[in-house]
Coordinates of C-alpha atoms and ligand atoms in Angstrom, one line a residue:
M564 CA -14.2 8.7 -43.5
H565 CA -14.0 8.8 -39.7
K566 CA -15.3 10.7 -36.9
V567 CA -13.8 11.7 -33.5
R568 CA -14.9 9.8 -30.4
I569 CA -12.4 10.3 -27.9
V570 CA -10.6 13.6 -27.2
Q571 CA -7.5 14.9 -25.2
K572 CA -7.6 18.2 -23.5
V573 CA -4.5 20.4 -24.4
R574 CA -3.8 24.1 -22.8
L575 CA -2.2 27.1 -24.5
A576 CA 0.6 28.1 -21.8
P577 CA 1.0 32.1 -22.0
V578 CA 4.1 33.2 -24.0
R579 CA 5.8 34.2 -20.6
E580 CA 5.3 30.5 -19.5
R581 CA 6.7 29.4 -22.7
L582 CA 9.8 31.4 -22.7
R583 CA 10.3 29.6 -19.4
A584 CA 9.7 26.2 -21.0
I585 CA 12.0 26.6 -23.7
E586 CA 14.6 28.1 -21.5
D587 CA 14.6 25.2 -19.1
A588 CA 14.7 22.8 -22.3
G589 CA 17.9 24.2 -23.6
Y590 CA 16.1 25.5 -26.9
N591 CA 15.7 21.8 -27.9
T592 CA 11.8 21.2 -28.4
F593 CA 12.6 17.3 -27.5
L594 CA 13.0 18.5 -23.9
L595 CA 9.9 20.2 -23.7
R596 CA 7.3 18.7 -21.5
T597 CA 3.9 18.0 -23.3
R598 CA 2.0 20.2 -20.6
D599 CA 3.5 23.3 -22.2
I600 CA 2.7 22.3 -25.6
F601 CA -0.6 23.3 -27.6
L602 CA -0.2 21.5 -30.7
D603 CA 2.3 18.9 -31.1
M604 CA 3.9 18.6 -34.1
L605 CA 7.1 17.1 -33.1
T606 CA 6.5 14.0 -34.9
D607 CA 3.7 11.7 -36.6
S608 CA 5.8 8.7 -34.8
G609 CA 3.6 6.9 -32.4
T610 CA 1.2 9.7 -31.9
N611 CA -1.6 8.8 -34.6
A612 CA -5.1 8.5 -33.6
M613 CA -5.9 4.8 -33.5
T614 CA -9.0 3.0 -34.8
D615 CA -11.6 1.4 -32.6
R616 CA -10.7 -1.7 -34.7
Q617 CA -7.4 -1.6 -33.4
Q618 CA -8.1 -0.7 -29.6
A619 CA -10.3 -3.9 -29.9
A620 CA -7.7 -5.9 -31.0
M621 CA -5.5 -4.9 -28.2
L622 CA -7.8 -6.5 -25.9
M623 CA -7.5 -9.8 -27.7
A624 CA -3.8 -10.0 -27.0
D625 CA -2.5 -13.5 -26.6
D626 CA 0.4 -12.7 -24.2
A627 CA 3.1 -15.7 -24.6
Y628 CA 6.9 -15.2 -24.3
A629 CA 6.7 -17.9 -27.5
G630 CA 4.2 -18.8 -29.8
S631 CA 1.7 -16.0 -29.4
E632 CA -1.2 -16.2 -31.7
S633 CA -0.8 -12.4 -31.7
F634 CA 2.1 -12.9 -33.8
Y635 CA 0.5 -15.4 -36.4
R636 CA -2.3 -12.6 -36.7
L637 CA 0.3 -10.5 -37.8
L638 CA 2.2 -12.6 -39.7
D639 CA -1.1 -13.3 -42.1
S640 CA -1.5 -9.7 -42.2
V641 CA 2.0 -9.1 -43.5
R642 CA 1.7 -12.1 -45.8
E643 CA -1.2 -10.5 -47.4
V644 CA -0.6 -6.6 -47.2
L645 CA 3.1 -6.8 -48.2
G646 CA 3.4 -10.6 -49.8
Y647 CA 6.2 -11.6 -47.8
Q648 CA 6.5 -14.7 -46.2
Y649 CA 8.9 -14.0 -43.5
L650 CA 8.4 -11.8 -40.6
L651 CA 11.1 -10.7 -38.0
P652 CA 9.5 -8.3 -35.3
A653 CA 11.4 -5.5 -33.6
H654 CA 10.6 -3.0 -30.9
Q655 CA 10.6 0.0 -33.6
G656 CA 12.1 1.0 -36.7
R657 CA 15.7 1.9 -35.5
A658 CA 16.1 -1.6 -34.1
A659 CA 15.0 -3.3 -37.3
E660 CA 18.1 -1.1 -38.7
H661 CA 20.4 -2.2 -36.3
L662 CA 19.6 -5.7 -36.9
L663 CA 20.3 -5.1 -40.6
A664 CA 23.3 -3.1 -39.7
K665 CA 24.7 -5.8 -37.6
T666 CA 24.2 -8.6 -40.2
F667 CA 25.1 -7.0 -43.4
V668 CA 27.1 -3.8 -42.8
K669 CA 31.0 -4.6 -42.7
P670 CA 33.5 -1.8 -42.0
G671 CA 34.8 -0.3 -45.2
H672 CA 31.2 -1.2 -47.1
V673 CA 29.1 1.4 -48.5
I674 CA 25.1 1.7 -48.3
P675 CA 23.6 3.8 -51.4
M676 CA 20.3 5.4 -50.5
N677 CA 18.1 8.1 -51.9
Y678 CA 18.8 10.2 -48.3
H679 CA 19.4 8.8 -45.0
F680 CA 17.5 9.1 -41.9
T681 CA 19.2 10.0 -38.6
T682 CA 18.9 6.5 -36.9
T683 CA 19.9 4.6 -40.3
K684 CA 22.9 6.5 -40.7
A685 CA 24.1 6.3 -37.0
H686 CA 23.5 2.4 -37.2
F687 CA 25.2 2.0 -40.5
N688 CA 28.0 4.4 -39.4
L689 CA 28.3 2.6 -35.8
A690 CA 28.9 -0.7 -38.1
G691 CA 31.7 0.9 -40.2
G692 CA 29.7 1.8 -43.0
T693 CA 29.6 4.7 -45.0
V694 CA 26.2 6.0 -46.4
L695 CA 26.0 7.2 -49.8
E696 CA 23.2 9.8 -50.6
L697 CA 22.8 9.3 -54.4
Y698 CA 19.5 11.6 -55.1
A699 CA 18.7 13.8 -57.9
P700 CA 19.5 17.6 -57.8
E701 CA 15.9 18.3 -57.6
A702 CA 15.9 16.8 -54.4
L703 CA 17.5 19.6 -52.8
N704 CA 15.2 22.2 -54.2
T705 CA 13.0 23.3 -51.9
Q706 CA 10.5 25.0 -54.3
S707 CA 9.9 22.5 -56.6
S708 CA 6.8 21.0 -58.4
H709 CA 8.8 17.7 -59.3
P710 CA 6.5 14.7 -58.4
F711 CA 9.2 12.4 -57.2
K712 CA 12.2 14.0 -55.4
G713 CA 12.7 10.9 -53.6
N714 CA 14.1 9.1 -56.8
M715 CA 17.6 7.8 -57.2
D716 CA 20.0 9.2 -59.6
L717 CA 20.6 6.0 -61.5
G718 CA 24.0 7.5 -63.0
R719 CA 25.3 8.4 -59.7
L720 CA 24.3 4.6 -58.2
E721 CA 26.2 3.1 -61.2
A722 CA 29.5 4.9 -60.1
A723 CA 29.3 4.2 -56.9
I724 CA 28.7 0.8 -57.0
R725 CA 31.9 0.9 -59.9
E726 CA 34.1 2.8 -57.5
A727 CA 33.5 0.7 -54.2
G728 CA 32.9 -2.6 -55.9
P729 CA 29.7 -4.7 -55.9
A730 CA 31.1 -7.0 -53.1
N731 CA 31.6 -3.8 -50.7
V732 CA 27.8 -2.9 -50.9
S733 CA 26.0 -3.9 -48.2
F734 CA 22.6 -3.2 -49.9
V735 CA 21.0 -0.3 -51.6
R736 CA 18.2 1.4 -49.6
M737 CA 15.2 3.2 -50.7
E738 CA 13.4 5.2 -48.2
A739 CA 9.5 5.8 -48.7
T740 CA 8.6 9.4 -48.8
T741 CA 12.3 10.5 -47.8
N742 CA 12.1 11.8 -44.1
L743 CA 14.6 14.5 -43.9
I744 CA 14.1 16.4 -47.4
G745 CA 10.3 16.8 -46.7
G746 CA 8.6 13.6 -47.0
Q747 CA 9.2 13.1 -50.7
P748 CA 8.1 9.9 -52.4
F749 CA 10.1 7.7 -55.1
S750 CA 8.3 6.5 -58.3
L751 CA 7.7 2.7 -58.8
E752 CA 9.6 3.6 -62.4
N753 CA 12.7 4.5 -60.5
L754 CA 12.4 1.8 -58.0
R755 CA 12.3 -0.7 -60.8
Q756 CA 15.5 0.8 -62.7
V757 CA 17.4 0.8 -59.3
K758 CA 16.3 -2.9 -58.9
A759 CA 17.3 -4.1 -62.5
L760 CA 20.9 -2.0 -62.2
I761 CA 21.4 -3.8 -59.0
E762 CA 20.3 -7.4 -59.3
P763 CA 22.5 -8.6 -61.7
L764 CA 25.5 -7.4 -59.4
G765 CA 24.3 -9.7 -56.6
I766 CA 23.2 -6.6 -54.4
F767 CA 19.8 -6.5 -52.9
L768 CA 17.2 -3.8 -52.3
V769 CA 15.9 -2.6 -49.2
V770 CA 12.8 -0.4 -48.7
D771 CA 12.4 1.6 -45.7
A772 CA 8.4 1.3 -45.6
S773 CA 7.9 3.3 -42.6
L774 CA 5.8 5.6 -44.7
I775 CA 4.7 3.1 -47.2
S776 CA 1.0 4.0 -47.4
E777 CA 1.8 7.4 -48.0
N778 CA 4.5 6.9 -51.0
A779 CA 2.0 4.6 -52.5
Y780 CA -1.0 7.3 -52.2
F781 CA 1.6 9.8 -54.1
I782 CA 2.3 7.1 -56.9
R783 CA -1.5 6.7 -57.3
Q784 CA -2.0 10.7 -57.6
R785 CA 1.0 11.4 -59.2
E786 CA 2.7 8.7 -61.2
P787 CA 1.1 8.0 -65.0
G788 CA -0.5 4.6 -65.0
Y789 CA -1.5 4.1 -61.3
A790 CA -4.8 6.3 -61.2
D791 CA -6.9 3.3 -61.1
K792 CA -4.7 1.0 -58.9
S793 CA -5.6 1.0 -55.3
V794 CA -3.3 1.7 -52.5
A795 CA -2.9 -1.9 -51.5
Q796 CA -2.0 -3.0 -55.3
I797 CA 0.4 -0.5 -55.3
V798 CA 2.2 -1.6 -51.8
R799 CA 2.2 -5.0 -53.3
E800 CA 3.8 -3.6 -56.5
I801 CA 6.6 -2.1 -54.6
M802 CA 7.1 -4.9 -52.2
D803 CA 7.4 -7.2 -55.2
V804 CA 10.5 -4.8 -56.7
A805 CA 12.0 -4.8 -53.3
D806 CA 14.0 -7.8 -51.7
L807 CA 13.3 -6.8 -48.2
C808 CA 11.6 -4.2 -46.1
Y809 CA 11.9 -3.0 -42.6
L810 CA 9.3 -0.4 -41.4
S811 CA 9.0 1.9 -38.0
G812 CA 5.4 0.6 -37.5
R813 CA 5.1 4.1 -35.6
K814 CA 3.8 5.8 -38.9
S815 CA 1.9 4.5 -41.6
C816 CA 0.8 1.5 -39.3
M817 CA -0.3 3.8 -36.7
V818 CA 0.8 1.8 -33.3
R819 CA 4.4 1.4 -32.0
G820 CA 6.9 -1.3 -33.0
G821 CA 8.7 -2.4 -36.0
L822 CA 9.4 -5.2 -38.2
I823 CA 11.5 -6.6 -41.3
A824 CA 9.9 -9.0 -43.8
T825 CA 11.4 -10.6 -46.8
N826 CA 10.7 -13.5 -49.3
R827 CA 14.3 -14.4 -49.4
T828 CA 15.3 -17.2 -47.2
D829 CA 18.8 -16.3 -46.8
L830 CA 18.5 -12.8 -45.9
H831 CA 16.0 -14.1 -43.4
D832 CA 18.5 -16.8 -42.2
A833 CA 21.0 -14.2 -41.7
I834 CA 19.2 -12.0 -39.6
R835 CA 17.3 -14.2 -37.7
P836 CA 20.3 -15.6 -35.2
W837 CA 20.3 -11.8 -34.1
L838 CA 16.6 -11.3 -33.1
P839 CA 16.6 -12.8 -29.8
V840 CA 20.3 -11.4 -29.0
Y841 CA 18.9 -7.8 -29.4
E842 CA 15.2 -7.7 -29.6
G843 CA 13.4 -10.7 -28.0
F844 CA 12.1 -13.8 -28.7
F845 CA 11.0 -14.7 -32.8
T846 CA 7.3 -14.2 -31.8
Y847 CA 7.1 -10.7 -30.2
G848 CA 10.6 -9.1 -31.0
G849 CA 10.4 -6.7 -28.0
M850 CA 6.9 -5.6 -28.9
S851 CA 3.8 -5.9 -26.5
S852 CA 1.5 -8.2 -27.7
K853 CA -0.8 -5.6 -27.8
E854 CA 1.1 -3.6 -30.2
I855 CA 1.5 -6.5 -32.4
E856 CA -2.4 -7.0 -32.5
A857 CA -3.1 -3.4 -33.2
M858 CA 0.0 -3.5 -36.0
A859 CA -2.0 -6.8 -37.5
V860 CA -5.2 -4.4 -37.9
G861 CA -3.3 -1.1 -38.6
I862 CA -1.2 -2.6 -41.6
R863 CA -4.4 -3.7 -43.2
E864 CA -6.0 -0.5 -42.7
M865 CA -3.2 1.7 -44.1
T866 CA -4.0 0.6 -47.5
E867 CA -7.6 1.9 -47.3
L868 CA -7.3 5.3 -49.5
E869 CA -8.8 7.6 -47.2
V870 CA -6.3 6.4 -44.4
A871 CA -3.4 6.5 -46.9
G872 CA -4.4 9.6 -47.8
S873 CA -5.3 11.2 -44.5
S874 CA -2.1 13.0 -43.5
A875 CA -1.0 13.7 -47.2
D876 CA -4.2 15.3 -47.8
A877 CA -3.9 17.2 -44.4
I878 CA -0.2 18.4 -45.2
Q879 CA -1.3 19.7 -48.7
Y880 CA -4.2 21.8 -47.0
F881 CA -1.4 23.0 -44.3
V882 CA 1.1 23.9 -47.2
N883 CA -1.4 25.6 -49.2
L884 CA -2.4 28.0 -46.5
L885 CA 0.8 28.9 -45.6
L886 CA 2.1 29.4 -49.5
A887 CA -1.2 31.8 -49.8
K888 CA 0.7 33.8 -46.7
D889 CA 4.1 33.8 -48.3
V890 CA 5.6 31.7 -45.7
P891 CA 8.7 29.6 -47.2
V892 CA 7.8 26.0 -47.1
V893 CA 8.8 22.7 -49.0
T894 CA 7.0 21.9 -51.8
P895 CA 5.6 19.7 -53.3
P896 CA 3.8 18.8 -50.1
G897 CA 5.1 15.8 -48.8
G898 CA 4.2 12.4 -46.8
L899 CA 4.7 13.1 -43.1
A900 CA 5.0 17.0 -42.4
C901 CA 4.5 20.5 -43.5
H902 CA 8.5 21.8 -43.6
L903 CA 9.5 25.5 -43.1
D904 CA 12.8 26.4 -45.2
A905 CA 14.6 28.0 -42.6
M906 CA 17.2 29.2 -44.8
R907 CA 14.5 31.3 -46.9
F908 CA 12.4 32.1 -43.5
I909 CA 15.4 33.8 -41.5
D910 CA 18.0 34.0 -44.4
H911 CA 20.1 36.5 -42.2
V912 CA 21.1 33.5 -39.6
P913 CA 24.0 31.5 -40.8
Q914 CA 24.1 28.0 -40.8
T915 CA 27.1 28.1 -38.4
E916 CA 24.3 29.4 -36.0
Y917 CA 21.8 26.7 -36.9
P918 CA 18.9 28.4 -38.4
A919 CA 16.5 25.4 -38.2
A920 CA 17.1 25.3 -34.2
A921 CA 16.6 28.7 -33.7
L922 CA 13.2 29.0 -35.9
V923 CA 11.9 25.8 -34.2
A924 CA 12.3 27.7 -30.8
A925 CA 11.0 30.9 -32.3
V926 CA 7.8 28.9 -33.7
Y927 CA 7.2 27.5 -30.1
L928 CA 7.8 30.9 -28.6
T929 CA 5.0 32.5 -30.6
S930 CA 2.5 29.7 -31.1
G931 CA 2.8 27.0 -28.4
I932 CA 3.5 24.7 -31.6
R933 CA 6.1 22.0 -31.1
G934 CA 7.9 21.2 -34.5
M935 CA 11.4 19.6 -34.9
E936 CA 14.7 20.7 -36.0
R937 CA 15.8 19.1 -39.2
G938 CA 19.0 20.5 -40.0
T939 CA 22.5 21.3 -38.8
M940 CA 21.7 20.2 -35.2
S941 CA 20.2 16.8 -36.5
M942 CA 23.8 16.2 -38.3
D943 CA 26.6 15.0 -35.9
R944 CA 29.8 16.2 -36.2
D945 CA 32.4 14.6 -38.7
S946 CA 35.3 12.2 -37.1
E947 CA 37.5 15.6 -36.6
G948 CA 35.1 17.2 -34.6
N949 CA 33.5 19.7 -37.2
D950 CA 29.9 20.8 -37.7
V951 CA 28.4 19.0 -40.9
P952 CA 26.1 21.6 -42.7
S953 CA 22.9 19.8 -43.5
D954 CA 21.8 20.1 -47.2
L955 CA 18.9 22.1 -46.0
E956 CA 17.5 23.9 -43.0
L957 CA 14.0 22.5 -42.3
V958 CA 11.6 22.8 -39.3
R959 CA 9.2 19.8 -39.6
L960 CA 5.7 20.5 -38.3
A961 CA 4.6 17.0 -38.4
V962 CA 1.0 16.0 -39.2
P963 CA 0.1 13.0 -37.4
R964 CA -2.7 11.0 -38.6
R965 CA -6.2 11.7 -38.1
V966 CA -5.3 13.9 -35.0
F967 CA -5.6 17.8 -35.9
T968 CA -8.4 19.3 -37.5
M969 CA -8.6 22.1 -40.1
S970 CA -8.8 24.9 -37.5
H971 CA -5.3 23.7 -35.9
Y972 CA -3.6 24.3 -39.3
Q973 CA -5.4 27.5 -39.4
Y974 CA -4.2 28.9 -36.3
A975 CA -0.8 27.3 -37.0
A976 CA -0.8 29.3 -40.5
D977 CA -2.2 32.8 -38.8
R978 CA 0.7 32.4 -35.9
L979 CA 3.4 31.3 -38.5
R980 CA 2.8 34.7 -40.6
W981 CA 2.9 36.6 -37.7
L982 CA 6.4 35.2 -37.2
Y983 CA 7.4 35.6 -40.7
E984 CA 6.5 39.3 -40.4
H985 CA 8.8 39.5 -37.3
R986 CA 11.6 37.1 -38.8
K987 CA 14.4 39.8 -38.3
M988 CA 13.9 39.4 -34.6
I989 CA 15.1 35.9 -34.4
G990 CA 18.8 35.4 -34.4
G991 CA 21.0 32.4 -33.6
V992 CA 21.8 29.7 -30.8
E993 CA 24.8 27.8 -29.9
F994 CA 25.2 24.7 -28.4
Y995 CA 26.5 24.7 -24.4
E996 CA 25.8 21.1 -23.8
E997 CA 26.4 18.6 -27.0
P998 CA 26.2 14.7 -26.9
P999 CA 28.6 12.9 -29.4
V1000 CA 25.7 10.7 -31.2
L1001 CA 22.4 11.9 -32.4
R1002 CA 23.2 15.5 -30.6
F1003 CA 19.6 16.9 -31.6
F1004 CA 18.1 14.4 -28.9
A1005 CA 19.5 15.8 -26.1
G1006 CA 21.9 18.7 -26.7
R1007 CA 21.2 22.1 -25.1
M1008 CA 21.6 25.5 -26.9
R1009 CA 21.2 29.1 -25.8
P1010 CA 20.5 32.3 -28.0
K1011 CA 23.8 34.0 -29.6
Y1012 CA 22.6 37.1 -27.9
D1013 CA 19.1 37.6 -26.4
W1014 CA 16.6 37.7 -29.3
A1015 CA 13.8 35.9 -27.4
T1016 CA 12.7 38.4 -24.7
P1017 CA 12.1 41.4 -27.5
L1018 CA 10.3 38.5 -29.4
V1019 CA 7.9 37.7 -26.6
E1020 CA 7.4 41.7 -25.9
A1021 CA 6.5 42.1 -29.6
F1022 CA 4.3 39.1 -29.5
E1023 CA 2.4 40.5 -26.1
K1024 CA 2.0 43.7 -27.8
D1025 CA 0.0 42.2 -30.4
F1026 CA -1.9 39.2 -28.4
G1027 CA -1.6 40.3 -24.9
T1028 CA -0.1 38.2 -22.0
E1029 CA -2.7 35.2 -21.8
M1030 CA -2.1 33.7 -25.3
Ligands
F0G1942 N1 12.8 5.4 -41.0 C1 12.3 6.5 -41.2 C2 11.9 6.8 -42.6 C3 11.8 7.2 -40.0 O1 11.2 8.3 -40.3 C4 12.0 6.6 -39.0 C5 11.7 7.4 -37.6 C6 12.8 5.4 -38.5 C7 13.4 4.8 -39.6 C8 13.3 4.7 -37.0 O2 12.1 4.3 -36.6 O3 11.5 5.7 -34.6 O4 10.8 3.7 -35.0 O5 13.0 3.6 -34.4 N2 11.2 8.8 -37.6 C9 10.7 9.4 -36.4 C10 10.3 10.6 -37.0 C11 11.7 9.2 -35.3 O6 9.9 11.5 -35.8 O7 10.5 11.0 -38.0 P1 11.9 4.4 -34.9

């Protein structure tokens, strides 16, 4: 599959240093410095191990403001892998979302989707639209064996379109392995049903393909009739159903960048004028030529079976270790991370005290592992200023592709079991600095009472002061 040829040193700061670091960071793991982090599981975004071929391609970059050959190499890859003729590069996924919002989302519109992502919702709301999450009930069951918790509920979709009127629906968005509910895939059957429902109404289908190779990998594993198809064939089938896709190149493609692609001339022509306004000229869209070259390679490599499955298989291993230790995690294992279920892990902390935010800080304190809060802290307040309780309170321990080894997951599982045994020591947190939009990035919090010091003392009793 692959071997490791370049390594990066990491350091485990002792627990007292970690206490100081998380206090300085306002109990927000986004505000930690990497020098204080042992295993960085914040995200799988832009943190994957690139291949020698990607690195080599970067040396071939053709730096030109306009007409770069690097762009045409990416265009060839997009045409071959996605089957789309038109390519609009963007500097990352949210930039693509901004262009879609600018072009298609009008005040009063609704945008049905299988689940929102933070940046998606922010852009669509800023354009005056309302995001409708039309998942089936199983999606929010964290202890499930349902293979496709990312499917859309067709009955709810039909009702939502009827209520809004088709003219007020910007488009329907399906996110490949719905990030915020645990990286759960949709099935091709469901995608086809969604398309069949909206096409006669003149509504187009957008796929957020940031984690497309993982979704395709799950379809191959879980959907009847796909076991003998290649990941590349399944990716093409998804794209054949969709009208347009956009993606963050930081995940499946294993670079840093983004794009929009389609075969629909009308959609392409509507977006295109905005590209040089917000991103950059048509042939770079805010990406460096080096990243464009690496993406041209990465987008092909992501369809290799062992590459598409590299994080999915590691996540399954990690989740199974935790299940064996009775630590509450989201099942089935998904596509970008192992997710701790904070509402079950610390069921004594109410949602008003941000259990996922408290737990992610406690995980850092007792392991040096940086995860990400994916709960109420990641939801912005409503227009009246009220907190919006999140459907789920998750701590995401992301699995960047090809970065960690099995012993890293074993270390994580051991520390998480220790924390689970000491879970009653964890208390809630509250904001003392709160930005108005995407508050989880820069907001600062503090414990409701000092529960961190006793937790650190208990840790030192079992592990000493050096760990
Ligand atoms: N769509 C999905 C499904 C994503 O997961 C992300 C980013 C975006 C869009 C936005 O892309 O970061 O390139 O601007 N997810 C990152 C994460 C931030 O950590 O899960 P971006």
